[in-house]
PDB file of N, CA and C in Angstrom:
ATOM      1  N   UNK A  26      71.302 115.746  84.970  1.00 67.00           N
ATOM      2  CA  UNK A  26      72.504 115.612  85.775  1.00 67.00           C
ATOM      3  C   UNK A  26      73.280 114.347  85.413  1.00 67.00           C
ATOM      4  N   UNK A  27      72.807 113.218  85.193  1.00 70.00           N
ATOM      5  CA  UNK A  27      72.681 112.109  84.548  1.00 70.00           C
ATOM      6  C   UNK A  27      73.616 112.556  83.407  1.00 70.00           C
ATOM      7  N   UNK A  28      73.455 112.888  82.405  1.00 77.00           N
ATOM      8  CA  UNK A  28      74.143 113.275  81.325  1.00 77.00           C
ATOM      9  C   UNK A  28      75.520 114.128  81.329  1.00 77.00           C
ATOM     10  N   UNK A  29      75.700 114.710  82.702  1.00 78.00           N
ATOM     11  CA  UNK A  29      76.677 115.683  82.396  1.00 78.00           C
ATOM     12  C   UNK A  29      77.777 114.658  83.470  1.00 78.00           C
ATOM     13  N   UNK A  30      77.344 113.542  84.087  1.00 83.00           N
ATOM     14  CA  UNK A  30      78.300 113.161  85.019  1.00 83.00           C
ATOM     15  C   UNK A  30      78.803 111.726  84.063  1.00 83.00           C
ATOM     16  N   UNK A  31      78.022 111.098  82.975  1.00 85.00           N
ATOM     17  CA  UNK A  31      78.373 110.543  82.348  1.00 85.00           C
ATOM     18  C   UNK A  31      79.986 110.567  81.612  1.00 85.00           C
ATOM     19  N   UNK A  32      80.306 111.404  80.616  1.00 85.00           N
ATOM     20  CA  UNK A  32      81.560 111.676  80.407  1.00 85.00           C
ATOM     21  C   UNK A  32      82.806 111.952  81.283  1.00 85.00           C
ATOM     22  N   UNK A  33      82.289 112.379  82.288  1.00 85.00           N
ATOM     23  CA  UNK A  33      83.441 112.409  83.903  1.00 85.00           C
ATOM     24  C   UNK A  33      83.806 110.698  84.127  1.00 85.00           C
ATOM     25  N   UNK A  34      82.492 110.047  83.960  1.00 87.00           N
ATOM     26  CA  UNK A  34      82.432 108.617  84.461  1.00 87.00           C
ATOM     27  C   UNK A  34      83.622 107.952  83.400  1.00 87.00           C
ATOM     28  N   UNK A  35      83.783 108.635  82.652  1.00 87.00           N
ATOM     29  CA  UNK A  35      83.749 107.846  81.246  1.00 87.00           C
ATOM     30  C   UNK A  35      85.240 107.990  81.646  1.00 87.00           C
ATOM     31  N   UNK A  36      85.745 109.060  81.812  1.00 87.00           N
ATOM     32  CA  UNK A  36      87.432 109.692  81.793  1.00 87.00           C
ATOM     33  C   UNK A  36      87.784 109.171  83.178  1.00 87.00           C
ATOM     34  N   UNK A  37      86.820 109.278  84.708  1.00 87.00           N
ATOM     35  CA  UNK A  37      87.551 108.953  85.434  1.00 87.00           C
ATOM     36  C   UNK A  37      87.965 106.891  85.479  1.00 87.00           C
ATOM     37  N   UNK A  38      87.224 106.430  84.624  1.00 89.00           N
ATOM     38  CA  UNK A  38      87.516 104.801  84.904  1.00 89.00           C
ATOM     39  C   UNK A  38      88.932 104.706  84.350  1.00 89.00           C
ATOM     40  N   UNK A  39      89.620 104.976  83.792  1.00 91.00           N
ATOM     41  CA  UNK A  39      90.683 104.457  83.485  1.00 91.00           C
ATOM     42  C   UNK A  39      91.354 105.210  84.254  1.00 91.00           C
ATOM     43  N   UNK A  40      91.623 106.373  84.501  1.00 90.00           N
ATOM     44  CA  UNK A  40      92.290 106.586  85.738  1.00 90.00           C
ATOM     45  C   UNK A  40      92.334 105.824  87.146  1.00 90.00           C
ATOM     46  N   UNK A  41      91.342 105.602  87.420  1.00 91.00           N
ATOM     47  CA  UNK A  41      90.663 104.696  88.479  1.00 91.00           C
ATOM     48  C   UNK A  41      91.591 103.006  88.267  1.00 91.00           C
ATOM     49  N   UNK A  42      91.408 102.976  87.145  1.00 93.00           N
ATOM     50  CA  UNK A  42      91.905 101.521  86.901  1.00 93.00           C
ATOM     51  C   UNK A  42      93.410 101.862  86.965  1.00 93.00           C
ATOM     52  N   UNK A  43      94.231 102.798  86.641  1.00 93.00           N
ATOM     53  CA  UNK A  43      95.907 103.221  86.870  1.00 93.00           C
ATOM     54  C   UNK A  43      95.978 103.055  88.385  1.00 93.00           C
ATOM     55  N   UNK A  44      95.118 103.472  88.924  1.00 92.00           N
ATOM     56  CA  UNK A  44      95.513 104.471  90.497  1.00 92.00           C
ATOM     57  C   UNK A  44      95.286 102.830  91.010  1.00 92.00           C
ATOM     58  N   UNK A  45      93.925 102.118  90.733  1.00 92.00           N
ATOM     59  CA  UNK A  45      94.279 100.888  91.558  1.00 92.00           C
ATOM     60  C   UNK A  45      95.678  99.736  90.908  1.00 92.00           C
ATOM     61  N   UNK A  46      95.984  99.484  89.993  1.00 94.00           N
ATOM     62  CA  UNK A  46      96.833  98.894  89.738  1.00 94.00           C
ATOM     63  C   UNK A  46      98.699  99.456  90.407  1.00 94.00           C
ATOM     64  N   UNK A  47      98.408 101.047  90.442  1.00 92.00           N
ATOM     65  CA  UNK A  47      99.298 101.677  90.887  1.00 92.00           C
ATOM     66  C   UNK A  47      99.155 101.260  92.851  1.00 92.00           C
ATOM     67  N   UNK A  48      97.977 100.873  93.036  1.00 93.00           N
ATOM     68  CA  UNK A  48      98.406 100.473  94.528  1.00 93.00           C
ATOM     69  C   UNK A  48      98.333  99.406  94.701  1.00 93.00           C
ATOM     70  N   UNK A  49      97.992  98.297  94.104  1.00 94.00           N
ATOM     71  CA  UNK A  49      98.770  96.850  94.262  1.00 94.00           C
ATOM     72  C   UNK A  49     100.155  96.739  93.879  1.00 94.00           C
ATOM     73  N   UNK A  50     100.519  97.642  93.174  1.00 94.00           N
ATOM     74  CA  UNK A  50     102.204  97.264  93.126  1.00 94.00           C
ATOM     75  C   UNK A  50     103.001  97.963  94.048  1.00 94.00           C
ATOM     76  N   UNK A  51     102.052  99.424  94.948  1.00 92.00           N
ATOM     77  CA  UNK A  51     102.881  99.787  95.580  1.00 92.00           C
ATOM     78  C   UNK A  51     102.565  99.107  97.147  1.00 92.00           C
ATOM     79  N   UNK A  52     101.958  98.274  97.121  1.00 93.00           N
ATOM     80  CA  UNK A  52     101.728  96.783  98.551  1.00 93.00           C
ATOM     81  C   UNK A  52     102.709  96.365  98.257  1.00 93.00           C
ATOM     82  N   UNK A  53     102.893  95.893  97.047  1.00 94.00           N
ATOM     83  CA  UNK A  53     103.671  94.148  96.174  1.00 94.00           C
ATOM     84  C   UNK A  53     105.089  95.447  97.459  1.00 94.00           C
ATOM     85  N   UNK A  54     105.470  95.997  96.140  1.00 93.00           N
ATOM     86  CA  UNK A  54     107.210  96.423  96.650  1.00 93.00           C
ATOM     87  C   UNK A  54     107.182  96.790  97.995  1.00 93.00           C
ATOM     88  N   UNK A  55     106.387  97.639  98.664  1.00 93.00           N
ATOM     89  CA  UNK A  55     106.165  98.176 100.092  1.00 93.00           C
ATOM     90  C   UNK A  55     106.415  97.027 101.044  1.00 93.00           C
ATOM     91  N   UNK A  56     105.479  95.507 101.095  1.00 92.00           N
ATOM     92  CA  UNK A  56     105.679  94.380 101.498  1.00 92.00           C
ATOM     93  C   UNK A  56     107.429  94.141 101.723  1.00 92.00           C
ATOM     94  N   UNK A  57     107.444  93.865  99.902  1.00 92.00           N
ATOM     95  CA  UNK A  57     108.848  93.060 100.276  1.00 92.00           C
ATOM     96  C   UNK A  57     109.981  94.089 100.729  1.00 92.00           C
ATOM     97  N   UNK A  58     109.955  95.340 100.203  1.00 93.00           N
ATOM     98  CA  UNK A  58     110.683  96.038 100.761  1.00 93.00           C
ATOM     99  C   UNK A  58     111.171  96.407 102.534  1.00 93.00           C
ATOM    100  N   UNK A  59     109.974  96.329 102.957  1.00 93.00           N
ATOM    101  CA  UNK A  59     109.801  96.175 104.510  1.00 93.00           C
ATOM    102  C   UNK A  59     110.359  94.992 104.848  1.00 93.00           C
ATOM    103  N   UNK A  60     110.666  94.175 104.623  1.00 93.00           N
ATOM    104  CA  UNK A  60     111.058  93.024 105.119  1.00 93.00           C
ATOM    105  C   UNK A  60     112.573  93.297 104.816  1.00 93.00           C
ATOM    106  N   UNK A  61     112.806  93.375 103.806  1.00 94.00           N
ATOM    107  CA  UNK A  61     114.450  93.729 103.871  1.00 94.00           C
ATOM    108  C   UNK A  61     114.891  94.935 105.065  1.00 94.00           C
ATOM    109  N   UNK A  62     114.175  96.003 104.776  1.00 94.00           N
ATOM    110  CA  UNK A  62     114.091  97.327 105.584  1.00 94.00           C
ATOM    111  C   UNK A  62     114.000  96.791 107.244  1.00 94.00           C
ATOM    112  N   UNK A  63     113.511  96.150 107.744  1.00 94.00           N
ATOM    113  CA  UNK A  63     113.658  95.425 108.644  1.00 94.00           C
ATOM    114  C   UNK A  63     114.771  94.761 109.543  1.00 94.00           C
ATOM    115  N   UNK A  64     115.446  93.629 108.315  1.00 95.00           N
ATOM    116  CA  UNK A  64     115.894  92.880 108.474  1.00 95.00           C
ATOM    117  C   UNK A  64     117.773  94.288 108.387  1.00 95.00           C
ATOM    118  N   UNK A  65     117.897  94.968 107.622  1.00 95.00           N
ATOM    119  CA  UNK A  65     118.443  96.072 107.993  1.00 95.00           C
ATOM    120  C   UNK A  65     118.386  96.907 108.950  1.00 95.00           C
ATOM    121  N   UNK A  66     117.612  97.374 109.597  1.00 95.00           N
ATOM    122  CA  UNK A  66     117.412  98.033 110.949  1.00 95.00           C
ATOM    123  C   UNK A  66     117.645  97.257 112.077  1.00 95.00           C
ATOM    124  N   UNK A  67     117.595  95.946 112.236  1.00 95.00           N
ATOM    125  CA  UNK A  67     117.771  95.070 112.858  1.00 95.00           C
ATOM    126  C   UNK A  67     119.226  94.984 113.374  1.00 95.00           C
ATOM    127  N   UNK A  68     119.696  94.686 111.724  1.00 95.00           N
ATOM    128  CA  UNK A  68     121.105  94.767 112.013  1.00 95.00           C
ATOM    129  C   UNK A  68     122.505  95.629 112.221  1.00 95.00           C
ATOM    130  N   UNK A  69     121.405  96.868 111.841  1.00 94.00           N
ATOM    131  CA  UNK A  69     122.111  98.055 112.451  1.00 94.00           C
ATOM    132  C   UNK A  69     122.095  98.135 113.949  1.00 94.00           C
ATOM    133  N   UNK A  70     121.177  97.975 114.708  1.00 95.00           N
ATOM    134  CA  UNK A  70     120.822  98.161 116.000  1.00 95.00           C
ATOM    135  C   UNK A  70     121.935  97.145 116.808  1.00 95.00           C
ATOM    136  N   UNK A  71     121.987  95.885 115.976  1.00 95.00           N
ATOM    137  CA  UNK A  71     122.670  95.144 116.757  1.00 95.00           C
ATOM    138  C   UNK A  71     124.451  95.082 116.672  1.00 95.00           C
ATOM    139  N   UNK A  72     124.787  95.997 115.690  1.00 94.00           N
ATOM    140  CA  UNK A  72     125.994  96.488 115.735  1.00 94.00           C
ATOM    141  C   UNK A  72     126.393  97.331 116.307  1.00 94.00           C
ATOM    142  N   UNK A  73     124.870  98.619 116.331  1.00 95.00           N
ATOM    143  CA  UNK A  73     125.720  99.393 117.343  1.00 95.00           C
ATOM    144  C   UNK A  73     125.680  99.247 118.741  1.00 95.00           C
ATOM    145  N   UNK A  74     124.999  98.384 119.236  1.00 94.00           N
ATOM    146  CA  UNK A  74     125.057  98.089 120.501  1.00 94.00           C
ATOM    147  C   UNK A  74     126.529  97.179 121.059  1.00 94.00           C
ATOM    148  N   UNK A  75     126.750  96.741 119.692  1.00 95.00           N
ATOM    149  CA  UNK A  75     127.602  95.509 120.145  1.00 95.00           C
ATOM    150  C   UNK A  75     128.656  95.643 119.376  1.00 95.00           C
ATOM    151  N   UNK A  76     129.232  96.982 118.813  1.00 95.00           N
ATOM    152  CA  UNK A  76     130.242  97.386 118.656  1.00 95.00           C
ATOM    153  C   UNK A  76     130.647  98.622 120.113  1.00 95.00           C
ATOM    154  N   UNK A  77     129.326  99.046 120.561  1.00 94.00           N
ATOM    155  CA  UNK A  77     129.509 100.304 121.663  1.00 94.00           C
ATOM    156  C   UNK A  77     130.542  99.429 122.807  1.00 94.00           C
ATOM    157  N   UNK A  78     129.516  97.877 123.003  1.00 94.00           N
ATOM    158  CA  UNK A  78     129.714  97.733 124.127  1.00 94.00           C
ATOM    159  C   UNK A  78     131.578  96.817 124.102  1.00 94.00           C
ATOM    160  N   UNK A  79     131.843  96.399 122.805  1.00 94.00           N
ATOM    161  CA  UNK A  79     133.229  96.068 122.757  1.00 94.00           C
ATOM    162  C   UNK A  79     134.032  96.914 122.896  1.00 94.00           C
ATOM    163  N   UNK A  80     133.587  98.524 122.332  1.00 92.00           N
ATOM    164  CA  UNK A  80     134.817  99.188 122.523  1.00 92.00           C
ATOM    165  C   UNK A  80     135.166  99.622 120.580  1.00 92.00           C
ATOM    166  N   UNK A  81     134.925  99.222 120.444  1.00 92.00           N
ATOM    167  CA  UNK A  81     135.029  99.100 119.366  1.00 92.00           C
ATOM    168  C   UNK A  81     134.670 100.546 118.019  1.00 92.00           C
ATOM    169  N   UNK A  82     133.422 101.272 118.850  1.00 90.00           N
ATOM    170  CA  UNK A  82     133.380 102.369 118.070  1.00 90.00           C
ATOM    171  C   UNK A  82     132.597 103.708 119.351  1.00 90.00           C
ATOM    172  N   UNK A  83     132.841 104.287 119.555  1.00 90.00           N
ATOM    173  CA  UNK A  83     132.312 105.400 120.407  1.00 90.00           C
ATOM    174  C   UNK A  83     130.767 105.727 120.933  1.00 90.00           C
ATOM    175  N   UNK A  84     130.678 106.358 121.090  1.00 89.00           N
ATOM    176  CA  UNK A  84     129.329 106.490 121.793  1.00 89.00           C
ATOM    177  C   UNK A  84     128.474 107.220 120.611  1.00 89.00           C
ATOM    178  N   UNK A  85     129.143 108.865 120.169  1.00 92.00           N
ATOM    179  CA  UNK A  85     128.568 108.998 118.518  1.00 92.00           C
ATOM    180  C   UNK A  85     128.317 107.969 117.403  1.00 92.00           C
ATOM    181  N   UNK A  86     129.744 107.352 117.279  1.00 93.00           N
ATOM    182  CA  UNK A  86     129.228 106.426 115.810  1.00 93.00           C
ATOM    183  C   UNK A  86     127.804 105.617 116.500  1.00 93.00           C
ATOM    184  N   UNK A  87     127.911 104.778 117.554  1.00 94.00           N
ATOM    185  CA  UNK A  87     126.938 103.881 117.882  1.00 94.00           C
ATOM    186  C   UNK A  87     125.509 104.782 117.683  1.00 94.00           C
ATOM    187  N   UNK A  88     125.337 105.852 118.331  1.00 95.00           N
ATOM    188  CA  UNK A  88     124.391 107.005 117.908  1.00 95.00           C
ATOM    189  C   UNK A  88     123.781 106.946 116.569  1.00 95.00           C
ATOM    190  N   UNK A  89     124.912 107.061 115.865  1.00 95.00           N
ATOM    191  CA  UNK A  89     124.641 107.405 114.192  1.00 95.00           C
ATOM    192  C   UNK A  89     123.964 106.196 113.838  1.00 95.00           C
ATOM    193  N   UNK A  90     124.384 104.596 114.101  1.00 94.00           N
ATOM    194  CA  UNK A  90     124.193 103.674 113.727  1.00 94.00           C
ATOM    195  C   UNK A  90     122.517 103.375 113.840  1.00 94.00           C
ATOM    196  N   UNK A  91     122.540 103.466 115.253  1.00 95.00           N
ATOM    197  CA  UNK A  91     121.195 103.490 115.838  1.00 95.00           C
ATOM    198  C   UNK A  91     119.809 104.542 114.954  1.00 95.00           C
ATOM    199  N   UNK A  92     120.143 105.527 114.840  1.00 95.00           N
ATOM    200  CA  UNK A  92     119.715 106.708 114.147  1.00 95.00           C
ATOM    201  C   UNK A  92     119.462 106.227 112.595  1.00 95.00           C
ATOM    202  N   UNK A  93     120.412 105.242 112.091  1.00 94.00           N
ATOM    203  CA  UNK A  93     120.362 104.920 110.618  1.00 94.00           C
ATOM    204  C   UNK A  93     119.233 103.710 110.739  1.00 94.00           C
ATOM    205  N   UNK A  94     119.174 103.096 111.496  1.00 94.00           N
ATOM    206  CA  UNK A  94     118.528 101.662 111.803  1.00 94.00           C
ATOM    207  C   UNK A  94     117.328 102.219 112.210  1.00 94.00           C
ATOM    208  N   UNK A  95     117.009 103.304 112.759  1.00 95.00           N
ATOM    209  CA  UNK A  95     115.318 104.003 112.742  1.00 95.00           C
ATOM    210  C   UNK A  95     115.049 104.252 111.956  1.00 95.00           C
ATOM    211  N   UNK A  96     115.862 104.752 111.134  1.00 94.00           N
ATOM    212  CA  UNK A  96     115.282 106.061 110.058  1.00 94.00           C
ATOM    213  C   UNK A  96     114.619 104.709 108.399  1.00 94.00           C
ATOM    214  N   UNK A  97     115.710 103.631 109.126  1.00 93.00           N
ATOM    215  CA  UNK A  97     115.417 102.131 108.447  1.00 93.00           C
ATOM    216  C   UNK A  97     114.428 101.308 108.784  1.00 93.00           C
ATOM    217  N   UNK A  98     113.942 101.671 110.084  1.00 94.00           N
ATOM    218  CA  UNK A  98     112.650 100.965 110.749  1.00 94.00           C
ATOM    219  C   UNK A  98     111.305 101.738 109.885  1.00 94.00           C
ATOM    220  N   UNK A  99     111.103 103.081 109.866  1.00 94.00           N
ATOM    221  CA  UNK A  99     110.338 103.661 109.772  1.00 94.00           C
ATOM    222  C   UNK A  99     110.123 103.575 108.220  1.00 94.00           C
ATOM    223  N   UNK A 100     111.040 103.761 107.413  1.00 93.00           N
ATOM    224  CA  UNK A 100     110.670 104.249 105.979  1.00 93.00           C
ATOM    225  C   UNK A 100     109.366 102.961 105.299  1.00 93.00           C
ATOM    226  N   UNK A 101     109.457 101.732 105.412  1.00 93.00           N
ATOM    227  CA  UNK A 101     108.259 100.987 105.243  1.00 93.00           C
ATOM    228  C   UNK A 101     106.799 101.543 105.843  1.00 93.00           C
ATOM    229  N   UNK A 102     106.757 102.293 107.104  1.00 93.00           N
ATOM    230  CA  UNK A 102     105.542 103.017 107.953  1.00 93.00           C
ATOM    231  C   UNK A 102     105.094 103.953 106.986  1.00 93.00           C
ATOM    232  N   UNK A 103     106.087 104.933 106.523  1.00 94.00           N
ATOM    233  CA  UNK A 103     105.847 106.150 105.570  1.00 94.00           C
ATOM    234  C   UNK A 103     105.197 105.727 104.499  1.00 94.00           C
ATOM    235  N   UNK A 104     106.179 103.913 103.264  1.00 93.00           N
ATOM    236  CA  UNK A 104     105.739 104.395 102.710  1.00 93.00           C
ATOM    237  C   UNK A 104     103.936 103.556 102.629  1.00 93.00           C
ATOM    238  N   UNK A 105     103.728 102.832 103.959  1.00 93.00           N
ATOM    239  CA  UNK A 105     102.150 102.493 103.911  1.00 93.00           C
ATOM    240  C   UNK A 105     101.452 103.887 104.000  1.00 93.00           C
ATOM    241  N   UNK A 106     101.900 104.913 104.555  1.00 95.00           N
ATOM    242  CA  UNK A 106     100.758 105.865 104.362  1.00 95.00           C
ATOM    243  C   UNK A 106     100.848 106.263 103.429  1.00 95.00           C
ATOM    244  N   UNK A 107     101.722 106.588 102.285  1.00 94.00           N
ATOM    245  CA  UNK A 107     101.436 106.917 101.019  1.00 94.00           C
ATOM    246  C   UNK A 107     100.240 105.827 100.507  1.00 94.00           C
ATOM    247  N   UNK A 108     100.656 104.566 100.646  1.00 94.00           N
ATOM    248  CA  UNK A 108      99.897 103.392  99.933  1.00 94.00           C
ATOM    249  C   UNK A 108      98.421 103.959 100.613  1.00 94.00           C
ATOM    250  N   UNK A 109      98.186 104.058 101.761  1.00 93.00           N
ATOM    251  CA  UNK A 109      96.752 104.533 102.590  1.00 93.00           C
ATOM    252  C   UNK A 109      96.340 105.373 101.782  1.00 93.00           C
ATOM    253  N   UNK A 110      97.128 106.652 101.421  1.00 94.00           N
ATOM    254  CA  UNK A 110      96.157 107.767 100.643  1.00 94.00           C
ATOM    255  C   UNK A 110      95.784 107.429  99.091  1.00 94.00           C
ATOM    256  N   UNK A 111      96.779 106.709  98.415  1.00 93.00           N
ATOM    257  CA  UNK A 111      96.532 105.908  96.951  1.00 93.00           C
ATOM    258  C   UNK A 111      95.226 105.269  97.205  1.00 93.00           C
ATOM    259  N   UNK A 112      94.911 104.391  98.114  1.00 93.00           N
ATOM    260  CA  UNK A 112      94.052 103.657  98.574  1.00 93.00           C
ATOM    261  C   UNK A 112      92.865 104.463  99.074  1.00 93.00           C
ATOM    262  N   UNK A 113      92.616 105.735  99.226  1.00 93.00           N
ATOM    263  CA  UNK A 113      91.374 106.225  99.957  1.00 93.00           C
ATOM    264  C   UNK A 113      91.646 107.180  98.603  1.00 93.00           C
ATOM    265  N   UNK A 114      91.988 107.292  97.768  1.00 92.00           N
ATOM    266  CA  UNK A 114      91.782 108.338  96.594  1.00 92.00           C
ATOM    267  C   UNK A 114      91.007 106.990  95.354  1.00 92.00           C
ATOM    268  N   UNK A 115      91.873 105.603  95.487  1.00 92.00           N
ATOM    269  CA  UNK A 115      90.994 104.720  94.538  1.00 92.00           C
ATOM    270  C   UNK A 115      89.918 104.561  95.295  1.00 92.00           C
ATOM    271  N   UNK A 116      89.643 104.195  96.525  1.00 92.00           N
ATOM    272  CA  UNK A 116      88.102 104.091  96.639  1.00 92.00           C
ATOM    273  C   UNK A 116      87.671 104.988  96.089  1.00 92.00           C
ATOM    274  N   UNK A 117      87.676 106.809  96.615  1.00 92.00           N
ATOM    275  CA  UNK A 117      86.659 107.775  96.075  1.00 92.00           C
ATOM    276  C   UNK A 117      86.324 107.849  94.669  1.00 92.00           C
ATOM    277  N   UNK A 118      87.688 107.685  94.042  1.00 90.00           N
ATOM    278  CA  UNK A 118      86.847 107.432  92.018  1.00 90.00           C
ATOM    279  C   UNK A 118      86.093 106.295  91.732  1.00 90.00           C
ATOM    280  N   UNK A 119      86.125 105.004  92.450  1.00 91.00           N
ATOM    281  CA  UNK A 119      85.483 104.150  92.145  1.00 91.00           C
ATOM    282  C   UNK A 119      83.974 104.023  92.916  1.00 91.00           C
ATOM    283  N   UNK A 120      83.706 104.884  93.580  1.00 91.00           N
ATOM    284  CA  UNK A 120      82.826 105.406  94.334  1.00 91.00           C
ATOM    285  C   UNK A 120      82.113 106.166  93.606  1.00 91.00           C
ATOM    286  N   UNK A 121      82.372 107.433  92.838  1.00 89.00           N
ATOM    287  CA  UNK A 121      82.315 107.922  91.847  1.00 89.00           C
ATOM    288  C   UNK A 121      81.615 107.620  90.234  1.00 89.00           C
ATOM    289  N   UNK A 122      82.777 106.173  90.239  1.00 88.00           N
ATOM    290  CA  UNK A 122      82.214 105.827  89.115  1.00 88.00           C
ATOM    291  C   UNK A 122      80.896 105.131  89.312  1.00 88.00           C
ATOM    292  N   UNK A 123      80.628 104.678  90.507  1.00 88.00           N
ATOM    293  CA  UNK A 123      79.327 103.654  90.858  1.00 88.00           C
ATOM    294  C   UNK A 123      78.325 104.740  90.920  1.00 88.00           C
ATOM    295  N   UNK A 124      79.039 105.410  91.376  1.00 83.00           N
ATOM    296  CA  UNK A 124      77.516 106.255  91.694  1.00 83.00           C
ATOM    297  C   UNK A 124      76.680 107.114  90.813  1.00 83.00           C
TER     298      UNK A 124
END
């Protein structure tokens, strides 16, 4: 059994080594990206509140605004669960390869 899981071992390490390098960079950008993504949702929220309440744009646009500034809150959430499943697929090959 030994012998036949050898060559699997052999093909899955460098994959293994892509998939983890592929999820430290997708932390690195995910990180900084969220912080901008943030700092955007933020400032959507606070326009449309404070364009609603001047008068300034309607009750829809403020809607839309609000709606853009979630959809801006969230996309950093999404893309950690991608990073989560990158991350529970490199453990299992490197799990794999140990074993």
């Amino acid at each position: 059994m030994t012998l036949l899981k050898l060559p699997l071992k052999l093909i899955a390490l460098p994959v293994a080594l892509a998939v983890t390098i592929a999820k430290w960079a997708g932390v690195f950008l995910t990180s900084f990206a969220g912080a901008i993504f943030y700092l955007l949702s933020g400032l959507c929220f606070v326009l449309a509140v404070l364009s609603y309440l001047m008068g300034i744009s309607t009750g829809a646009e403020a809607i839309r605004m609000l709606v853009i500034g979630f959809v801006a809150f969230v996309l950093p959430f999404a893309a950690g669960w991608v990073i989560g499943v990158v991350d529970a697929l490199s453990d299992s090959l490197w799990d794999f390869i140990k074993s």
